PDB file of C-alpha atoms in Angstrom:
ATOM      1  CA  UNK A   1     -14.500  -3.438  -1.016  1.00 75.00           C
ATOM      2  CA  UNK A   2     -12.830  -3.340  -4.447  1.00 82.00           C
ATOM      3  CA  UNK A   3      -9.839  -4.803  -4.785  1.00 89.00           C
ATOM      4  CA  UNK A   4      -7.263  -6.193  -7.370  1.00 95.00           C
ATOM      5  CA  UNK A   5      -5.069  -8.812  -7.808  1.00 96.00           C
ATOM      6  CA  UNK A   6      -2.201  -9.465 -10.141  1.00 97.00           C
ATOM      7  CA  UNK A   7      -1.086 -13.252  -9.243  1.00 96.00           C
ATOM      8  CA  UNK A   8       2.286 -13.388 -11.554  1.00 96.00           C
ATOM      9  CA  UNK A   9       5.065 -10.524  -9.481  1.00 96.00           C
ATOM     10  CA  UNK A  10       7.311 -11.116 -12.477  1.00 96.00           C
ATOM     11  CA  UNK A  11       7.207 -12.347 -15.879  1.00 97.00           C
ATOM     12  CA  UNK A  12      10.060 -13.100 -18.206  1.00 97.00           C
ATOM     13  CA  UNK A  13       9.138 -13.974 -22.026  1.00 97.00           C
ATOM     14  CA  UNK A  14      11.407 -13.780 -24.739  1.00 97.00           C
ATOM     15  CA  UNK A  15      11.418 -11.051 -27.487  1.00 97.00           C
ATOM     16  CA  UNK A  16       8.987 -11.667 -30.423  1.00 97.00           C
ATOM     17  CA  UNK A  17       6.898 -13.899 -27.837  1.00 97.00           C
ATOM     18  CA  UNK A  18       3.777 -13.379 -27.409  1.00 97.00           C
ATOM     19  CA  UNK A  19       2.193 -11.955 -23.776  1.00 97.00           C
ATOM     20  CA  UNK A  20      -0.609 -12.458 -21.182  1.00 98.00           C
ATOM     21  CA  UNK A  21      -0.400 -10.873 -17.986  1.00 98.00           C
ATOM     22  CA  UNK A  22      -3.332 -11.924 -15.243  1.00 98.00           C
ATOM     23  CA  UNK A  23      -5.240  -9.584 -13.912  1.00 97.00           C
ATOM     24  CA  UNK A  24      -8.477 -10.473 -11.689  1.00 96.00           C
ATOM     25  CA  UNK A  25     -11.123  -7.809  -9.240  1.00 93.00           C
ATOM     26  CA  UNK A  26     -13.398  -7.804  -7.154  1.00 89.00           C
ATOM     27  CA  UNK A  27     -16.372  -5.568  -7.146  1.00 80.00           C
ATOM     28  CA  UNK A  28     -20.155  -6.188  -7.180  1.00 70.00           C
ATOM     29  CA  UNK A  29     -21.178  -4.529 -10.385  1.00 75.00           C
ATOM     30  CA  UNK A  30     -19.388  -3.925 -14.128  1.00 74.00           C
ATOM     31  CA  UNK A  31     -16.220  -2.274 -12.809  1.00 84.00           C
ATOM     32  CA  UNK A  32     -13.797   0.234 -14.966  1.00 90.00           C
ATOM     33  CA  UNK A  33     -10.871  -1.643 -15.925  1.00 93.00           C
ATOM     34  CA  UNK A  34      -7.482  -0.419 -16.689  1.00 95.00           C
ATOM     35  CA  UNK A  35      -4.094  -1.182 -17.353  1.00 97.00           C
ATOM     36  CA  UNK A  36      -1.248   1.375 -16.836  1.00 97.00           C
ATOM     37  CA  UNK A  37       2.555   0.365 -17.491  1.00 97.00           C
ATOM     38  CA  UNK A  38       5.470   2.193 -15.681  1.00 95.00           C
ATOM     39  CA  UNK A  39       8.832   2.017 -16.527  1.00 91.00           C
ATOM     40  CA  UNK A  40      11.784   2.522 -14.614  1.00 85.00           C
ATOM     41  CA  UNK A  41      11.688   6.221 -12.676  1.00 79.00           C
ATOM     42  CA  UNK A  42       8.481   7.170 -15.040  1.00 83.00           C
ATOM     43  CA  UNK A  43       5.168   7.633 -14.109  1.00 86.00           C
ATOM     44  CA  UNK A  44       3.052   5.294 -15.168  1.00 93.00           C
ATOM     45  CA  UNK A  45       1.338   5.376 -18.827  1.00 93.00           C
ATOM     46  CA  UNK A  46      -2.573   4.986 -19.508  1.00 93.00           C
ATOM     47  CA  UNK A  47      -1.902   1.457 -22.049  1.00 96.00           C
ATOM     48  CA  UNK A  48      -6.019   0.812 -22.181  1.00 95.00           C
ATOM     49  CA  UNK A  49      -9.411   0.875 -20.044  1.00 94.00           C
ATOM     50  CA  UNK A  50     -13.070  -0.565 -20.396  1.00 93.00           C
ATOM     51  CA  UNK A  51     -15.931   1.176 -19.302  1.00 89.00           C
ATOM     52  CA  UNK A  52     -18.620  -0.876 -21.631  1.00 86.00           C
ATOM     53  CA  UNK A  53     -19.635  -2.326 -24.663  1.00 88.00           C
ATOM     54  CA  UNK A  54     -16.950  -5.040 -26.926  1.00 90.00           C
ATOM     55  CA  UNK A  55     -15.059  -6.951 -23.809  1.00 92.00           C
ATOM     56  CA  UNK A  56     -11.739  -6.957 -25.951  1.00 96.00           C
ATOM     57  CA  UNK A  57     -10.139  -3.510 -25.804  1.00 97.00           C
ATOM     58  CA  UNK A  58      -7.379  -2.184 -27.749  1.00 97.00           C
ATOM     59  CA  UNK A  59      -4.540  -0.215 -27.054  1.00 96.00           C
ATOM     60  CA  UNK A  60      -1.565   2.069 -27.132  1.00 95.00           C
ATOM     61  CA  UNK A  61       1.798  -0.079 -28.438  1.00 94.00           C
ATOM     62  CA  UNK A  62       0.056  -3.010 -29.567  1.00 96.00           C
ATOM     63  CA  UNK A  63      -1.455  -4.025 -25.969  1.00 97.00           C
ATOM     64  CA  UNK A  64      -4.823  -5.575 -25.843  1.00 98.00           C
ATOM     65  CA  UNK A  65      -7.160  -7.103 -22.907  1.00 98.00           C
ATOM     66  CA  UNK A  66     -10.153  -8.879 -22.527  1.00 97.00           C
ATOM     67  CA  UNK A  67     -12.756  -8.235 -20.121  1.00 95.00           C
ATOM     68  CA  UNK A  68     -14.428 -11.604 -18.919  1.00 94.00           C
ATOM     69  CA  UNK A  69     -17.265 -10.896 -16.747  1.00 91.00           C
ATOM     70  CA  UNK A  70     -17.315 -14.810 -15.409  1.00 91.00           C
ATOM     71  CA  UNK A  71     -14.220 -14.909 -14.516  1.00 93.00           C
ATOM     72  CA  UNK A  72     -13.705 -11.271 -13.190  1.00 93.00           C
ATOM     73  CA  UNK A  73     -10.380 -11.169 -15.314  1.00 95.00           C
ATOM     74  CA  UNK A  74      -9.107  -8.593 -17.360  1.00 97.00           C
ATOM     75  CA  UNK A  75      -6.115 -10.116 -18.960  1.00 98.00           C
ATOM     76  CA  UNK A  76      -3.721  -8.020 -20.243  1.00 98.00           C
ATOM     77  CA  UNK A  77      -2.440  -9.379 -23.879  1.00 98.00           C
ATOM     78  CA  UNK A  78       0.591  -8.668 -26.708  1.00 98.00           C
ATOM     79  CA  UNK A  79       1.169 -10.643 -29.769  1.00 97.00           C
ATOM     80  CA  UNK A  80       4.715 -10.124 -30.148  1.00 97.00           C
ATOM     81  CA  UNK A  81       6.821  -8.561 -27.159  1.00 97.00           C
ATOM     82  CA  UNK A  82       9.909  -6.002 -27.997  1.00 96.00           C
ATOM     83  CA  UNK A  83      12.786  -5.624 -25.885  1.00 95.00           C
ATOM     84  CA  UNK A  84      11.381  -2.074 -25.056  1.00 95.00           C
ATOM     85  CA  UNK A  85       7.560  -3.384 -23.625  1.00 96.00           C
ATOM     86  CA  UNK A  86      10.246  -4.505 -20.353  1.00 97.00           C
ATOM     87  CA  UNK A  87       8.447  -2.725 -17.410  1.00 97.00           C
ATOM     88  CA  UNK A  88       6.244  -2.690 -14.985  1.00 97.00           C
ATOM     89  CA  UNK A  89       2.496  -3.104 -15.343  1.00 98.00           C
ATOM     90  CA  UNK A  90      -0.128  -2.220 -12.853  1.00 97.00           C
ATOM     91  CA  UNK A  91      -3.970  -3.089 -13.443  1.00 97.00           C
ATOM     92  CA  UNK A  92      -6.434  -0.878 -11.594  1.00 95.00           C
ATOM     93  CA  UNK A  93     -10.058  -0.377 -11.196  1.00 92.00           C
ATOM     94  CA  UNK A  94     -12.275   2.229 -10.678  1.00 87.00           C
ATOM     95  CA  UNK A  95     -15.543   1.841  -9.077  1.00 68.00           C
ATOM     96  CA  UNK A  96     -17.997   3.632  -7.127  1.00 68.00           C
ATOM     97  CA  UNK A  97     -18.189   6.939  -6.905  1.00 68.00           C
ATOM     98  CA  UNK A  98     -15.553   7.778  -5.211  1.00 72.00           C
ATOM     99  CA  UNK A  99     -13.504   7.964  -8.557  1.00 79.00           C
ATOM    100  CA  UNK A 100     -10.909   6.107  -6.720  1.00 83.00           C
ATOM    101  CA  UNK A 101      -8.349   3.567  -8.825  1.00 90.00           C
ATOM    102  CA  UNK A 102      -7.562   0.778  -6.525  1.00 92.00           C
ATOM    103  CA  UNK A 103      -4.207  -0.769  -8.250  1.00 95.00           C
ATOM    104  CA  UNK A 104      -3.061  -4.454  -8.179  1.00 96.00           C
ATOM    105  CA  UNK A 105       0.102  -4.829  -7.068  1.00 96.00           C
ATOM    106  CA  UNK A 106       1.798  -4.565 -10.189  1.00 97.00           C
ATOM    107  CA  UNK A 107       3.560  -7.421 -12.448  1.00 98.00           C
ATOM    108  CA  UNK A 108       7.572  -6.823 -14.016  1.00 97.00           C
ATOM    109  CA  UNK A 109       8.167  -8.026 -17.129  1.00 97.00           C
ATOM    110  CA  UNK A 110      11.168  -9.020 -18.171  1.00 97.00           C
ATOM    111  CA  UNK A 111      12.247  -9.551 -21.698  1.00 97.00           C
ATOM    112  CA  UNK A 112      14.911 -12.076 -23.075  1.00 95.00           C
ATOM    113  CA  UNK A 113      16.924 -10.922 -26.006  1.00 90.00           C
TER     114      UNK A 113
ATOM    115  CA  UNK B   1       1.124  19.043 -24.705  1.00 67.00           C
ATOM    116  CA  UNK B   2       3.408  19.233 -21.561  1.00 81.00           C
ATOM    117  CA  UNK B   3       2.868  16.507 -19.247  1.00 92.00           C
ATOM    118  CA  UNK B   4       2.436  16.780 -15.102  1.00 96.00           C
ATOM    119  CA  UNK B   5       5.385  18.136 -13.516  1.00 96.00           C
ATOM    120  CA  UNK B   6       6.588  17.123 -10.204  1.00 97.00           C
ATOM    121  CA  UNK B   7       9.818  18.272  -8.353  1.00 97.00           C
ATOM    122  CA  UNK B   8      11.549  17.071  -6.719  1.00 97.00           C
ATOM    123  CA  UNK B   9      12.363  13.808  -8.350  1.00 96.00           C
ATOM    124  CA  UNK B  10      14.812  12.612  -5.611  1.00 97.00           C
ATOM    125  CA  UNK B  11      14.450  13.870  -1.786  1.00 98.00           C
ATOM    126  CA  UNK B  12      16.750  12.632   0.875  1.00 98.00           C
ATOM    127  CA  UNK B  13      16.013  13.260   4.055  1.00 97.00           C
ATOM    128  CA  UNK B  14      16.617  12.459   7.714  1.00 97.00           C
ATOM    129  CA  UNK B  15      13.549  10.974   9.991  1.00 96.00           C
ATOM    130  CA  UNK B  16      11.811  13.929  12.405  1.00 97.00           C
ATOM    131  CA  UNK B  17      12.551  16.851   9.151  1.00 97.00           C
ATOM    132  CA  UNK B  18       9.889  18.570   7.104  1.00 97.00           C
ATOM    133  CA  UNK B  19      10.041  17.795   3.927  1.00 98.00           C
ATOM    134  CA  UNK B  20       7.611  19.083   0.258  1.00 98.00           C
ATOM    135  CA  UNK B  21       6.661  17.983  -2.892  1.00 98.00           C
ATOM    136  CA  UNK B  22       5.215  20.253  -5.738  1.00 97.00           C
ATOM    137  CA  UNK B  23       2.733  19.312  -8.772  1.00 98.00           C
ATOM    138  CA  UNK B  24       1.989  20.865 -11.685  1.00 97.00           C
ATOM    139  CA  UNK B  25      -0.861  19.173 -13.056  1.00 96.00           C
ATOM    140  CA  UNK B  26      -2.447  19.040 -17.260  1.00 95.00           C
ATOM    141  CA  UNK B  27      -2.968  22.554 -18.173  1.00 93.00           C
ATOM    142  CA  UNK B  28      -7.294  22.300 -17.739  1.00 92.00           C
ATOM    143  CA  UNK B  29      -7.496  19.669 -15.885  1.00 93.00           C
ATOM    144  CA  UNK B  30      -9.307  20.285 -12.699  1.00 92.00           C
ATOM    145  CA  UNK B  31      -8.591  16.945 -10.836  1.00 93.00           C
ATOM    146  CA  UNK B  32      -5.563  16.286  -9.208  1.00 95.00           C
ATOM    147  CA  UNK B  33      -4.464  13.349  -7.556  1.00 95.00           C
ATOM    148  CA  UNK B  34      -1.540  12.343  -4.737  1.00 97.00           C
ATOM    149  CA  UNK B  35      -0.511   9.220  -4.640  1.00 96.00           C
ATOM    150  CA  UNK B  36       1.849   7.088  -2.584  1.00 97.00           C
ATOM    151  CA  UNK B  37       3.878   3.969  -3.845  1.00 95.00           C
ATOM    152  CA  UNK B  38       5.596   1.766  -1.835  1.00 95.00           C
ATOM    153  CA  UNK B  39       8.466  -0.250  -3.264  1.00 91.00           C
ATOM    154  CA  UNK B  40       6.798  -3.151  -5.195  1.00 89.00           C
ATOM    155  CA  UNK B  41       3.284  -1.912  -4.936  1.00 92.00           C
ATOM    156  CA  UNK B  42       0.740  -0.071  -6.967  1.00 93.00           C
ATOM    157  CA  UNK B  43      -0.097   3.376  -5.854  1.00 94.00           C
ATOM    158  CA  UNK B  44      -2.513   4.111  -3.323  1.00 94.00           C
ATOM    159  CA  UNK B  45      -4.897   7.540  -3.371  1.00 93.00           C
ATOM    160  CA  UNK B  46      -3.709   9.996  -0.599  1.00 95.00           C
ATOM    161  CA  UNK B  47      -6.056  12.779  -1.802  1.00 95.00           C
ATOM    162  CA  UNK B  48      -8.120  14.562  -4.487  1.00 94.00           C
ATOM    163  CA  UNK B  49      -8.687  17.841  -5.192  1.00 94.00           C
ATOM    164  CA  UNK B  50     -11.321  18.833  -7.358  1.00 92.00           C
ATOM    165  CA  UNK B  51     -10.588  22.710  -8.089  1.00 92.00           C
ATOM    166  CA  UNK B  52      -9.059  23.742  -5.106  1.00 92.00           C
ATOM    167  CA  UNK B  53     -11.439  21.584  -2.737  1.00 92.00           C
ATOM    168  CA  UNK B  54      -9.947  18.443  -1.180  1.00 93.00           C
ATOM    169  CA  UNK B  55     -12.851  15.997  -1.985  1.00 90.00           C
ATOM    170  CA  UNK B  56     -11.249  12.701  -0.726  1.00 89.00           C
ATOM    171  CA  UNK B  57      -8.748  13.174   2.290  1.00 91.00           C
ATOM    172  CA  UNK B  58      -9.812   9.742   3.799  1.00 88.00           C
ATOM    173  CA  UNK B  59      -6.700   8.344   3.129  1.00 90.00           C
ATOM    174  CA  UNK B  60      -4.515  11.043   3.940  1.00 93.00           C
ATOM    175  CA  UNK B  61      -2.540  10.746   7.467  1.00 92.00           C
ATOM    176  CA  UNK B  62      -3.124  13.993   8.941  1.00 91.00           C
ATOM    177  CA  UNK B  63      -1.320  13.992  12.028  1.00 94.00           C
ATOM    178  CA  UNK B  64       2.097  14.657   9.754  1.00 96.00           C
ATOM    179  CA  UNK B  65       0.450  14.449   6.062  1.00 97.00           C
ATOM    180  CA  UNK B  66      -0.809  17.600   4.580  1.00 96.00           C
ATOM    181  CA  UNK B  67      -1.511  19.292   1.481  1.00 97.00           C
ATOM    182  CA  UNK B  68      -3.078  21.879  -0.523  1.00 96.00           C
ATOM    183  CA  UNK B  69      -4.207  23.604  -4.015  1.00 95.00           C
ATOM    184  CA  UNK B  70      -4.324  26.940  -3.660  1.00 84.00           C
ATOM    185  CA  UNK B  71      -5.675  28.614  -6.704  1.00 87.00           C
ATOM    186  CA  UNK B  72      -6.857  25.293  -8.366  1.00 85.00           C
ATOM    187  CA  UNK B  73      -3.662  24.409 -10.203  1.00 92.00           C
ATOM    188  CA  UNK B  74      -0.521  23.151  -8.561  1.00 96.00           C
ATOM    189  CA  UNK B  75      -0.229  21.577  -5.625  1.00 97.00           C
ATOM    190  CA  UNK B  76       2.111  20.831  -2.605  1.00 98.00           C
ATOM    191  CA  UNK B  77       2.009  17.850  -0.397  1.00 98.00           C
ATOM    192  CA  UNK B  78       4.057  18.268   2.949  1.00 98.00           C
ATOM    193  CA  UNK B  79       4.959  15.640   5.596  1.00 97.00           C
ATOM    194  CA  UNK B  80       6.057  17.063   9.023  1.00 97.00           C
ATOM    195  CA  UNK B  81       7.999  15.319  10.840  1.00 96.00           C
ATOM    196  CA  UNK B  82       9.176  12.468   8.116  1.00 97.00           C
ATOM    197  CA  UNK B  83       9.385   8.779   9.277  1.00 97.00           C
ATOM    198  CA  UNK B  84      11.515   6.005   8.189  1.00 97.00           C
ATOM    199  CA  UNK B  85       8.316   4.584   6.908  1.00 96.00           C
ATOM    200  CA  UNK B  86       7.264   7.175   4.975  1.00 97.00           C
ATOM    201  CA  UNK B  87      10.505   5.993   2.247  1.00 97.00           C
ATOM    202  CA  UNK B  88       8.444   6.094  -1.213  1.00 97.00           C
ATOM    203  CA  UNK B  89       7.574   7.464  -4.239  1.00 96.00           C
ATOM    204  CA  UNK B  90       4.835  10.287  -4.293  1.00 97.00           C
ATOM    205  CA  UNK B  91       3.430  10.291  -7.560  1.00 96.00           C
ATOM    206  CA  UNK B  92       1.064  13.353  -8.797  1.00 97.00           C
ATOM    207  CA  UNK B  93      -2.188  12.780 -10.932  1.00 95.00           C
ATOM    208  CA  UNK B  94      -4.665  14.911 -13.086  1.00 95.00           C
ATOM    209  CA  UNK B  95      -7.364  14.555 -14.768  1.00 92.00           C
ATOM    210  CA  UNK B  96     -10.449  16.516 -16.767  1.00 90.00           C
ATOM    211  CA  UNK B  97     -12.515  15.374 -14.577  1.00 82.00           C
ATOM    212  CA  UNK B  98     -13.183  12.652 -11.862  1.00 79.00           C
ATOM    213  CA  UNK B  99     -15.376  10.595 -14.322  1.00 79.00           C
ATOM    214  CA  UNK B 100     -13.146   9.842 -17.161  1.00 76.00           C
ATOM    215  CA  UNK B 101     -10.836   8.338 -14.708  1.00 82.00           C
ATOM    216  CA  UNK B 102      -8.064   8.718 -17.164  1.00 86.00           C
ATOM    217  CA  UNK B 103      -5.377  10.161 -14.989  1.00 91.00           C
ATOM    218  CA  UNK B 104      -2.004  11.249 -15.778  1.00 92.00           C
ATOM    219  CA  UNK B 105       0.607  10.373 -14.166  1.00 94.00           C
ATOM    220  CA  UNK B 106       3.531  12.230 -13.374  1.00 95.00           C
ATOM    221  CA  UNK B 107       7.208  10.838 -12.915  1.00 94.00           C
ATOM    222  CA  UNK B 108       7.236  10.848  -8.794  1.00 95.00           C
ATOM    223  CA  UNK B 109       9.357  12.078  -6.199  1.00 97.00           C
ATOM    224  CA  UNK B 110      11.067   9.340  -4.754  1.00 96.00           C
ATOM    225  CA  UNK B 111      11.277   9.878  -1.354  1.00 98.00           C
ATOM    226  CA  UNK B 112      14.232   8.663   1.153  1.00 98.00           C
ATOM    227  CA  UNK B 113      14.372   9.124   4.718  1.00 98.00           C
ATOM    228  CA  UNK B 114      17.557   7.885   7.035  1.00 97.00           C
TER     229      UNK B 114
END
Protein backbone atom coordinates (compact mmCIF):
# COMPACT_ATOMS: atom_id res chain seq x y z
CA UNK A 1 0.00 0.00 0.00
CA UNK A 2 1.03 3.62 -0.61
CA UNK A 3 1.96 5.46 2.03
CA UNK A 4 3.82 8.71 3.14
CA UNK A 5 5.96 9.87 5.57
CA UNK A 6 7.00 13.28 6.74
CA UNK A 7 9.83 12.50 9.54
CA UNK A 8 10.31 16.33 10.90
CA UNK A 9 6.42 17.18 12.97
CA UNK A 10 7.78 20.70 13.29
CA UNK A 11 10.30 22.89 11.89
CA UNK A 12 11.44 26.27 13.09
CA UNK A 13 13.95 28.32 10.71
CA UNK A 14 14.49 31.81 10.89
CA UNK A 15 13.18 34.45 8.37
CA UNK A 16 15.36 34.94 5.23
CA UNK A 17 16.66 31.21 5.90
CA UNK A 18 16.56 29.02 3.58
CA UNK A 19 14.07 25.63 3.77
CA UNK A 20 13.94 21.82 3.24
CA UNK A 21 11.17 19.93 4.47
CA UNK A 22 11.50 15.81 4.14
CA UNK A 23 9.19 14.11 2.50
CA UNK A 24 9.63 10.21 1.60
CA UNK A 25 6.70 7.29 -0.13
CA UNK A 26 6.24 4.30 -0.73
CA UNK A 27 4.75 2.89 -3.84
CA UNK A 28 5.98 0.37 -6.45
CA UNK A 29 5.99 2.45 -9.57
CA UNK A 30 6.67 6.49 -10.46
CA UNK A 31 4.10 7.89 -8.02
CA UNK A 32 2.32 11.57 -8.32
CA UNK A 33 3.89 13.74 -5.90
CA UNK A 34 2.52 16.72 -4.24
CA UNK A 35 2.88 19.21 -1.75
CA UNK A 36 -0.11 21.19 -0.33
CA UNK A 37 0.40 23.87 2.57
CA UNK A 38 -2.49 24.78 5.01
CA UNK A 39 -2.57 27.51 7.16
CA UNK A 40 -4.32 28.08 10.20
CA UNK A 41 -8.41 27.39 9.71
CA UNK A 42 -7.73 27.30 5.67
CA UNK A 43 -7.95 24.60 3.50
CA UNK A 44 -5.05 23.54 2.26
CA UNK A 45 -3.33 25.17 -1.01
CA UNK A 46 -2.02 23.10 -4.16
CA UNK A 47 2.07 24.65 -3.63
CA UNK A 48 3.42 21.99 -6.54
CA UNK A 49 3.07 18.26 -7.98
CA UNK A 50 5.14 15.88 -10.35
CA UNK A 51 3.63 13.63 -12.60
CA UNK A 52 6.89 13.20 -15.06
CA UNK A 53 9.61 14.48 -16.87
CA UNK A 54 12.51 17.28 -14.99
CA UNK A 55 12.61 15.76 -11.17
CA UNK A 56 12.91 19.46 -9.81
CA UNK A 57 9.49 21.12 -9.88
CA UNK A 58 8.62 24.60 -9.35
CA UNK A 59 6.08 26.32 -7.62
CA UNK A 60 3.55 28.76 -6.32
CA UNK A 61 5.42 31.40 -3.64
CA UNK A 62 8.82 30.50 -4.41
CA UNK A 63 8.51 26.65 -3.24
CA UNK A 64 10.43 24.08 -5.10
CA UNK A 65 11.00 20.09 -4.69
CA UNK A 66 12.95 17.52 -6.05
CA UNK A 67 11.84 14.22 -6.98
CA UNK A 68 14.65 11.54 -6.28
CA UNK A 69 13.62 8.28 -7.53
CA UNK A 70 16.58 6.41 -5.33
CA UNK A 71 15.76 7.69 -2.49
CA UNK A 72 11.87 7.83 -2.82
CA UNK A 73 12.08 11.54 -1.49
CA UNK A 74 10.39 14.42 -2.63
CA UNK A 75 11.89 17.18 -0.63
CA UNK A 76 10.12 20.10 -0.33
CA UNK A 77 12.61 23.32 -0.77
CA UNK A 78 12.61 27.50 -0.28
CA UNK A 79 15.54 29.70 -0.70
CA UNK A 80 14.61 32.35 1.56
CA UNK A 81 11.62 31.82 4.12
CA UNK A 82 9.13 34.96 5.00
CA UNK A 83 7.43 35.30 8.14
CA UNK A 84 4.15 34.56 6.14
CA UNK A 85 5.40 30.79 4.54
CA UNK A 86 4.59 29.83 8.73
CA UNK A 87 2.10 26.89 8.25
CA UNK A 88 1.46 23.70 7.87
CA UNK A 89 2.63 21.50 5.02
CA UNK A 90 1.27 18.17 4.03
CA UNK A 91 2.96 15.98 1.17
CA UNK A 92 0.65 13.52 -0.56
CA UNK A 93 0.67 11.03 -3.27
CA UNK A 94 -1.49 9.80 -5.68
CA UNK A 95 -1.23 6.45 -7.13
CA UNK A 96 -3.21 3.83 -8.64
CA UNK A 97 -6.22 4.26 -9.95
CA UNK A 98 -8.13 4.86 -7.40
CA UNK A 99 -7.28 8.68 -7.71
CA UNK A 100 -6.82 8.57 -4.06
CA UNK A 101 -4.13 11.21 -2.26
CA UNK A 102 -2.72 9.41 0.64
CA UNK A 103 -1.21 12.48 2.85
CA UNK A 104 1.86 12.36 5.19
CA UNK A 105 1.19 13.47 8.30
CA UNK A 106 1.94 16.92 7.81
CA UNK A 107 5.12 19.10 9.05
CA UNK A 108 4.53 22.94 11.00
CA UNK A 109 6.78 25.36 10.26
CA UNK A 110 7.58 27.83 12.35
CA UNK A 111 9.31 31.01 11.49
CA UNK A 112 11.68 33.18 13.75
CA UNK A 113 11.50 36.88 13.25
CA UNK B 1 -13.10 32.34 -9.63
CA UNK B 2 -14.96 31.51 -6.31
CA UNK B 3 -13.38 28.86 -4.43
CA UNK B 4 -15.25 25.58 -2.65
CA UNK B 5 -17.63 26.57 -0.12
CA UNK B 6 -18.30 24.67 2.94
CA UNK B 7 -20.65 25.60 5.90
CA UNK B 8 -20.54 25.23 8.54
CA UNK B 9 -17.10 26.25 9.56
CA UNK B 10 -17.58 25.52 13.32
CA UNK B 11 -20.21 22.73 14.59
CA UNK B 12 -20.60 21.96 18.22
CA UNK B 13 -22.34 19.27 19.11
CA UNK B 14 -23.23 16.77 21.82
CA UNK B 15 -22.30 12.81 21.31
CA UNK B 16 -25.64 10.56 20.13
CA UNK B 17 -27.04 14.07 17.82
CA UNK B 18 -27.28 14.26 14.06
CA UNK B 19 -25.30 16.55 12.79
CA UNK B 20 -24.53 17.99 8.51
CA UNK B 21 -22.08 19.49 6.55
CA UNK B 22 -22.69 21.16 3.06
CA UNK B 23 -20.17 21.63 -0.05
CA UNK B 24 -20.24 23.65 -2.77
CA UNK B 25 -17.66 22.48 -4.98
CA UNK B 26 -15.54 24.56 -8.35
CA UNK B 27 -18.22 25.66 -10.60
CA UNK B 28 -17.42 22.54 -13.52
CA UNK B 29 -15.79 20.46 -11.66
CA UNK B 30 -17.33 17.09 -11.57
CA UNK B 31 -15.23 15.44 -8.74
CA UNK B 32 -15.84 16.02 -5.34
CA UNK B 33 -14.08 14.86 -2.49
CA UNK B 34 -14.85 14.41 1.60
CA UNK B 35 -12.27 14.32 3.65
CA UNK B 36 -11.62 13.84 7.35
CA UNK B 37 -8.66 15.39 9.42
CA UNK B 38 -7.82 14.52 12.64
CA UNK B 39 -5.93 16.97 14.82
CA UNK B 40 -2.25 16.71 13.67
CA UNK B 41 -2.85 14.55 10.69
CA UNK B 42 -3.22 14.83 6.97
CA UNK B 43 -6.62 14.22 5.59
CA UNK B 44 -7.89 10.97 4.84
CA UNK B 45 -10.53 10.23 1.68
CA UNK B 46 -14.07 9.46 3.09
CA UNK B 47 -15.66 9.46 -0.40
CA UNK B 48 -15.79 10.52 -4.08
CA UNK B 49 -18.34 11.39 -6.16
CA UNK B 50 -17.88 11.54 -9.68
CA UNK B 51 -21.17 13.38 -11.03
CA UNK B 52 -23.59 12.37 -8.69
CA UNK B 53 -22.22 8.63 -8.38
CA UNK B 54 -20.31 7.75 -5.21
CA UNK B 55 -17.28 5.97 -6.86
CA UNK B 56 -15.13 5.34 -3.70
CA UNK B 57 -17.23 4.80 -0.40
CA UNK B 58 -14.59 2.27 0.94
CA UNK B 59 -13.60 4.44 3.47
CA UNK B 60 -16.73 5.81 4.49
CA UNK B 61 -18.26 4.39 7.96
CA UNK B 62 -21.67 3.63 7.04
CA UNK B 63 -23.25 2.50 10.04
CA UNK B 64 -23.51 6.50 11.14
CA UNK B 65 -21.52 8.14 8.02
CA UNK B 66 -23.51 9.12 5.05
CA UNK B 67 -23.63 11.33 2.22
CA UNK B 68 -24.85 12.38 -1.04
CA UNK B 69 -24.76 14.62 -4.41
CA UNK B 70 -27.87 15.00 -5.61
CA UNK B 71 -27.88 16.76 -8.90
CA UNK B 72 -24.02 16.52 -9.38
CA UNK B 73 -23.03 19.72 -7.61
CA UNK B 74 -23.13 20.23 -3.88
CA UNK B 75 -22.98 17.90 -1.49
CA UNK B 76 -23.96 16.99 2.17
CA UNK B 77 -22.18 14.65 4.43
CA UNK B 78 -24.28 13.56 7.58
CA UNK B 79 -23.18 11.61 10.69
CA UNK B 80 -26.05 10.08 12.79
CA UNK B 81 -25.57 9.59 15.89
CA UNK B 82 -22.11 11.74 16.44
CA UNK B 83 -19.32 10.22 18.66
CA UNK B 84 -16.76 11.78 20.76
CA UNK B 85 -14.41 10.38 18.23
CA UNK B 86 -15.75 11.71 15.40
CA UNK B 87 -14.13 15.53 16.85
CA UNK B 88 -12.44 16.81 13.42
CA UNK B 89 -12.27 18.79 10.62
CA UNK B 90 -14.30 17.70 7.43
CA UNK B 91 -12.72 19.22 4.64
CA UNK B 92 -14.54 19.30 1.01
CA UNK B 93 -12.58 18.68 -2.35
CA UNK B 94 -13.17 19.16 -6.19
CA UNK B 95 -11.69 18.62 -8.97
CA UNK B 96 -12.09 18.56 -13.12
CA UNK B 97 -11.61 15.37 -13.06
CA UNK B 98 -10.17 12.35 -11.06
CA UNK B 99 -6.94 12.33 -13.21
CA UNK B 100 -5.49 15.69 -12.75
CA UNK B 101 -5.55 15.02 -9.12
CA UNK B 102 -5.36 18.68 -8.50
CA UNK B 103 -8.02 19.09 -5.88
CA UNK B 104 -9.25 22.06 -4.19
CA UNK B 105 -9.59 22.34 -1.03
CA UNK B 106 -12.08 24.01 0.86
CA UNK B 107 -11.67 25.71 4.42
CA UNK B 108 -13.37 22.68 6.62
CA UNK B 109 -15.91 22.37 9.12
CA UNK B 110 -14.35 21.80 12.24
CA UNK B 111 -16.26 19.53 14.00
CA UNK B 112 -16.72 19.29 18.02
CA UNK B 113 -18.62 16.84 19.85
CA UNK B 114 -19.02 16.88 23.96
Amino acid sequence: AQSVTQPDIHITVSEGASLELRCNYSYGATPYLFWYVQSPGQGLQLLLKYFSGDTLVQGIKGFEAEFKRSQSSFNLRKPSVHWSDAAEYFCAVGADSSYKLIFGSGTRLLVRP
Amino acid sequence: EAGVVQSPRYKIIEKKQPVAFWCNPISGHNTLYWYLQNLGQGPELLIRYENEEAVDDSQLPKDRFSAERLKGVDSTLKIQPAELGDSAVYLCASSLSPDSYEQYFGPGTRLTVT
